[in-house]
mmCIF file of C-alpha atoms in Angstrom:
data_model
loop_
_atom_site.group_PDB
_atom_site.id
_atom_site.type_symbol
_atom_site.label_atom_id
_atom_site.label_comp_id
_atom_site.label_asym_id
_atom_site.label_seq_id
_atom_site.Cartn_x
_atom_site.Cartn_y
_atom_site.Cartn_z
ATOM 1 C CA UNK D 1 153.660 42.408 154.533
ATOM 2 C CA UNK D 2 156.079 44.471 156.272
ATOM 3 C CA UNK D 3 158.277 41.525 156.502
ATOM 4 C CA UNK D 4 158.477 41.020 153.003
ATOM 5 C CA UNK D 5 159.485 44.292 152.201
ATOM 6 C CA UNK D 6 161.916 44.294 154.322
ATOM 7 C CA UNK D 7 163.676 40.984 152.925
ATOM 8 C CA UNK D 8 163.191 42.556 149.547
ATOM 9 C CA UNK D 9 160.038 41.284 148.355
ATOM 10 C CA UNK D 10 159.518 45.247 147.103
ATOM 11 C CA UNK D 11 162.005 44.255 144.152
ATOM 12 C CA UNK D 12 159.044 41.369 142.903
ATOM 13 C CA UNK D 13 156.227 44.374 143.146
ATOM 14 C CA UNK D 14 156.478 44.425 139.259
ATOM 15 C CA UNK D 15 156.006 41.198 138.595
ATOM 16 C CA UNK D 16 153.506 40.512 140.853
ATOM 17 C CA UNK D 17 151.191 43.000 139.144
ATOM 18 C CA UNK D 18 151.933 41.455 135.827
ATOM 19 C CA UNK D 19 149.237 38.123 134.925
ATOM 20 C CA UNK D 20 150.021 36.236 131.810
ATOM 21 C CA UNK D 21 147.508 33.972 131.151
ATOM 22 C CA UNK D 22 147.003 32.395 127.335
ATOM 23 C CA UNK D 23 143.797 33.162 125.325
ATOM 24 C CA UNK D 24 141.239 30.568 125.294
ATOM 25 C CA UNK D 25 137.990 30.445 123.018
ATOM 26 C CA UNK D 26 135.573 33.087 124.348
ATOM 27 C CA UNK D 27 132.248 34.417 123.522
ATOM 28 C CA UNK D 28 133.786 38.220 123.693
ATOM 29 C CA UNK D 29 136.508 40.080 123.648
ATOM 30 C CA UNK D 30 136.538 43.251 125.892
ATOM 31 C CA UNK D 31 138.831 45.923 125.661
ATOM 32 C CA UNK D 32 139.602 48.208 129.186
ATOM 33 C CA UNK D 33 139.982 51.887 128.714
ATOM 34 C CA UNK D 34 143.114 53.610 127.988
ATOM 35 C CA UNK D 35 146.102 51.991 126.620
ATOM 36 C CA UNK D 36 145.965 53.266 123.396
ATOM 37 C CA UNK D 37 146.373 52.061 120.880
ATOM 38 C CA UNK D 38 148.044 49.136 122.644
ATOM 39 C CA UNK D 39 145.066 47.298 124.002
ATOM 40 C CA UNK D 40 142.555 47.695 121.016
ATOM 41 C CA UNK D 41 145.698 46.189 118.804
ATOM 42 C CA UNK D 42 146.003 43.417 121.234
ATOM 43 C CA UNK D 43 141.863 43.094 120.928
ATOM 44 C CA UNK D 44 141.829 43.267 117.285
ATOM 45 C CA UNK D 45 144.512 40.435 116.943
ATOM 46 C CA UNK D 46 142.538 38.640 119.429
ATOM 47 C CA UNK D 47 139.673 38.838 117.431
ATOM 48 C CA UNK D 48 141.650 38.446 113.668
ATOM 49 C CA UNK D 49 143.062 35.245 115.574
ATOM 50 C CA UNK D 50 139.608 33.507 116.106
ATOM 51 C CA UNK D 51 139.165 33.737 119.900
ATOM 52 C CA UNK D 52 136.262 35.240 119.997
ATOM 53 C CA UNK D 53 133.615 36.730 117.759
ATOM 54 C CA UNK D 54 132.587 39.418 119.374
ATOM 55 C CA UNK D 55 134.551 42.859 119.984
ATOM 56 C CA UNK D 56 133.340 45.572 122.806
ATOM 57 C CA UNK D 57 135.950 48.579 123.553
ATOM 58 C CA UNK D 58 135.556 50.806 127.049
ATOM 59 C CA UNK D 59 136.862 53.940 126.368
ATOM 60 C CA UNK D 60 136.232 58.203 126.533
ATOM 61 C CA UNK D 61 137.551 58.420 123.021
ATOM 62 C CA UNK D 62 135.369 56.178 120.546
ATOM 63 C CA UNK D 63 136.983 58.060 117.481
ATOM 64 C CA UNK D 64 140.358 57.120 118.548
ATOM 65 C CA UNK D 65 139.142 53.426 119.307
ATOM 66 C CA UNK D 66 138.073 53.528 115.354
ATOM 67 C CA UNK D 67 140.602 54.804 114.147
ATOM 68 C CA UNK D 68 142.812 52.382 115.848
ATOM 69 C CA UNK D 69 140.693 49.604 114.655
ATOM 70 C CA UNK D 70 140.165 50.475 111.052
ATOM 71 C CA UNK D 71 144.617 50.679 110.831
ATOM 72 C CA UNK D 72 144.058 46.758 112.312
ATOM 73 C CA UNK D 73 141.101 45.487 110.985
ATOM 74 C CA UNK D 74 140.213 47.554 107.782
ATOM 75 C CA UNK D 75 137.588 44.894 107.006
ATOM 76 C CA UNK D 76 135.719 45.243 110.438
ATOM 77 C CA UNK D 77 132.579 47.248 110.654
ATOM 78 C CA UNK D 78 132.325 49.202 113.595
ATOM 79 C CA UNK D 79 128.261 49.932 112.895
ATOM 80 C CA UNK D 80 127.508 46.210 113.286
ATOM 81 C CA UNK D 81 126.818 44.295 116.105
ATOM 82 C CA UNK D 82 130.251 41.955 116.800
ATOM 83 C CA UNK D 83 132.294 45.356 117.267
ATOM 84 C CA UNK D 84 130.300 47.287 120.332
ATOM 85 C CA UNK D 85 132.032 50.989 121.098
ATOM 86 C CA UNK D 86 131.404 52.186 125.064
ATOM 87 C CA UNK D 87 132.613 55.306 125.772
ATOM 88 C CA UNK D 88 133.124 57.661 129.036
ATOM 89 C CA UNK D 89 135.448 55.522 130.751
ATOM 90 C CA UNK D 90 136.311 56.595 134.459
ATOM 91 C CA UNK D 91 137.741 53.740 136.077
ATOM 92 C CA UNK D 92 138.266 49.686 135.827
ATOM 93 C CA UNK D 93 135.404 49.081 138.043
ATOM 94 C CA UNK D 94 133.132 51.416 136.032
ATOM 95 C CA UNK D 95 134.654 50.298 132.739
ATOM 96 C CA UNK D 96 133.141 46.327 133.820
ATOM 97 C CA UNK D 97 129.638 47.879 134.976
ATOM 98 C CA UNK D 98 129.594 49.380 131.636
ATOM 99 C CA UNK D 99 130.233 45.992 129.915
ATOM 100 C CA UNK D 100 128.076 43.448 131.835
ATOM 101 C CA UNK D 101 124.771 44.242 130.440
ATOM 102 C CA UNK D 102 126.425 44.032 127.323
ATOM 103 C CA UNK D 103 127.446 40.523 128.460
ATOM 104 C CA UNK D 104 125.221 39.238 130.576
ATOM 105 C CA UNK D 105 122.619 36.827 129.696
ATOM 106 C CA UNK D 106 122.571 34.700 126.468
ATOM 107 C CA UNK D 107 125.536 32.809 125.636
ATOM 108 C CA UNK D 108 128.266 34.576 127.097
ATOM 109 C CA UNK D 109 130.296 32.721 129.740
ATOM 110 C CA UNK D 110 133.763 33.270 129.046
ATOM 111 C CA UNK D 111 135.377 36.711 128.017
ATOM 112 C CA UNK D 112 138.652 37.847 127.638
ATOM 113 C CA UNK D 113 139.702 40.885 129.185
ATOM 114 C CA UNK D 114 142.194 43.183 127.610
ATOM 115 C CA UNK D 115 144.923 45.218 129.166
ATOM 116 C CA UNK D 116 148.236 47.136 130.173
ATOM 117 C CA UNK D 117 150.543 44.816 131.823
ATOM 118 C CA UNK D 118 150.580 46.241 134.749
ATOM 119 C CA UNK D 119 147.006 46.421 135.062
ATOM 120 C CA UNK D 120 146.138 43.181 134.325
ATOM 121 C CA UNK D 121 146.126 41.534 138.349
ATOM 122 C CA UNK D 122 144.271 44.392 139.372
ATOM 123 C CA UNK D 123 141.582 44.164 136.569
ATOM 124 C CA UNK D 124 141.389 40.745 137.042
ATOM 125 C CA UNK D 125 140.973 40.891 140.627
ATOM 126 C CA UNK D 126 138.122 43.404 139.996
ATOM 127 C CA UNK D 127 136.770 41.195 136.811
ATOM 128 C CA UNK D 128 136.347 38.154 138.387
ATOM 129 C CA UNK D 129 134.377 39.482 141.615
ATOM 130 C CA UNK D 130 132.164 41.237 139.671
ATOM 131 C CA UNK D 131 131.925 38.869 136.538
ATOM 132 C CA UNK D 132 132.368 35.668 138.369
ATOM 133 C CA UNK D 133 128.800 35.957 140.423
ATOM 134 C CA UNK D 134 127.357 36.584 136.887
ATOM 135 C CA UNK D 135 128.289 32.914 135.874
ATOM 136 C CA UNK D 136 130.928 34.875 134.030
ATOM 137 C CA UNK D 137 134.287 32.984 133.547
ATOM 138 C CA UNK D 138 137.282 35.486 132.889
ATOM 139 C CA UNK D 139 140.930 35.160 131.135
ATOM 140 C CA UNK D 140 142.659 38.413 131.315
ATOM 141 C CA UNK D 141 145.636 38.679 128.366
ATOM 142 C CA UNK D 142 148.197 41.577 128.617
ATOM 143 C CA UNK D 143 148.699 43.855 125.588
ATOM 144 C CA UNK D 144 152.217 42.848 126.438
ATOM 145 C CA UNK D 145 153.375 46.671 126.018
ATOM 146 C CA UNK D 146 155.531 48.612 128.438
ATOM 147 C CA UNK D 147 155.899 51.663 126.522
ATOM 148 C CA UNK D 148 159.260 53.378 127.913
ATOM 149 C CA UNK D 149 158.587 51.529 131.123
ATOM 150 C CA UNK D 150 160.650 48.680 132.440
ATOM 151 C CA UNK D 151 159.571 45.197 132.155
ATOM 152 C CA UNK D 152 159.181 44.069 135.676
ATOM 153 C CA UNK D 153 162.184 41.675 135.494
ATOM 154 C CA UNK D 154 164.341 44.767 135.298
ATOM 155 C CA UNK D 155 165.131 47.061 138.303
ATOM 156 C CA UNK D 156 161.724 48.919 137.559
ATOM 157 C CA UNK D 157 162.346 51.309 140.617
ATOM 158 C CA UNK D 158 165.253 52.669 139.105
ATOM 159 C CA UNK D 159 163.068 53.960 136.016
ATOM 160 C CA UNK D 160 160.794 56.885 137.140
ATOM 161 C CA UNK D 161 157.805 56.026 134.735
ATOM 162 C CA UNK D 162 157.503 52.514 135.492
ATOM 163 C CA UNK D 163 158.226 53.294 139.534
ATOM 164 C CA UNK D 164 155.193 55.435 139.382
ATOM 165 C CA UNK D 165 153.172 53.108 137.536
ATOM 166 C CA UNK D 166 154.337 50.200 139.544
ATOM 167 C CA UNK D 167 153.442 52.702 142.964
ATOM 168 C CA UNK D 168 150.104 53.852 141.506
ATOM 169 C CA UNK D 169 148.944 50.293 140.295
ATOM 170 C CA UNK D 170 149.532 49.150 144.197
ATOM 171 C CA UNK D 171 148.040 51.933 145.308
ATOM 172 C CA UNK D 172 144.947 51.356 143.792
ATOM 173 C CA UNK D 173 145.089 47.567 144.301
ATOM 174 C CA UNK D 174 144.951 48.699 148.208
ATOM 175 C CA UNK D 175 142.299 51.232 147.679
ATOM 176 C CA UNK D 176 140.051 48.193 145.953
ATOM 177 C CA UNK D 177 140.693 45.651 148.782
ATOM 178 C CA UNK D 178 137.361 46.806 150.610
ATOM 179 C CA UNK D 179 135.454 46.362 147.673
ATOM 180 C CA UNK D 180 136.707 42.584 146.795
ATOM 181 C CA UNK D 181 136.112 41.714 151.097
ATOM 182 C CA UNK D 182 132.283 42.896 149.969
ATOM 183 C CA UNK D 183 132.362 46.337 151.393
ATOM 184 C CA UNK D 184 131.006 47.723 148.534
ATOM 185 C CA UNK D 185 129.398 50.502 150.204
ATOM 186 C CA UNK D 186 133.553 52.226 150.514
ATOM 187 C CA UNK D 187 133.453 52.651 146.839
#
């Protein structure tokens, strides 16, 4: 590791974070916490676009989530069952606790899993270990929004809101490695 930050490999550190994968046809949608309104939009066109028929949001703010939704979806219902509201969000890991009962069981084997850019290897990392051992395939698709960040083709160290995103995200990749190697008794 140490040798590939000395030959530079830092300057991929961005991109590395970043997954794009393409949506696929999914039982539900599921929509991390924070990122708004970025990742509900990106989960409402998800869900407008036929990938899925079934909507569940993660978040501490379920007003906001509505709110959000109603401005993409005004013909979606958020009192009936295909749009499910979580709230008190804390952290990825928590977020995906939250959801699996919600998933678990019954017909759902594929989800798609909704996030920040630069969130979306470290969710997924997190997804499939937990989701995976559930039978529970997962696709994780990017909201695609940097906000005032650098994309992480650019020199994102030389902007101070995507360096400490960039920083933070690998900081908390690191923090999560004993977790994925089955230490689960760290977190």
């Amino acid at each position: 590791m140490f040798g590939w930050i000395g030959l530079g490999g830092w300057k991929q550190a961005a991109q590395w974070l970043v997954i794009t994968q393409p949506p696929a046809v999914a039982d539900a949608i599921v929509v991390l916490g924070g990122g708004i309104p970025t990742r509900p939009k990106m989960g409402f066109q998800l869900l407008h676009q036929g990938w899925a028929k079934r909507l569940i949001f993660v978040g501490d703010r379920p007003h906001v989530l509505t709110q959000v939704g109603h401005s993409y979806c005004p013909a979606c219902d958020f009192a009936r069952p295909e749009v499910t509201l979580l709230g008190l969000s804390r952290s990825t890991l928590d977020d995906l606790q939250r959801v699996l009962p919600h998933i678990q069981g019954g017909l759902n084997r594929r989800i798609l899993l909704v996030t920040d850019p630069y969130h979306t290897r470290r969710a997924d990392w997190i997804a499939r270990h937990l989701l995976n051992q559930h039978g529970i395939e997962v696709r994780t698709i990017s909201s695609n929004a940097y906000f005032k960040m650098n994309a992480p083709q650019t020199p994102w160290w030389q902007d101070l809101p995507t360096r400490q995103v960039v920083l933070s995200e690998w900081t908390k990749f690191l923090f999560y490695l004993p977790y994925i190697w089955g230490l689960t008794w760290v977190l």
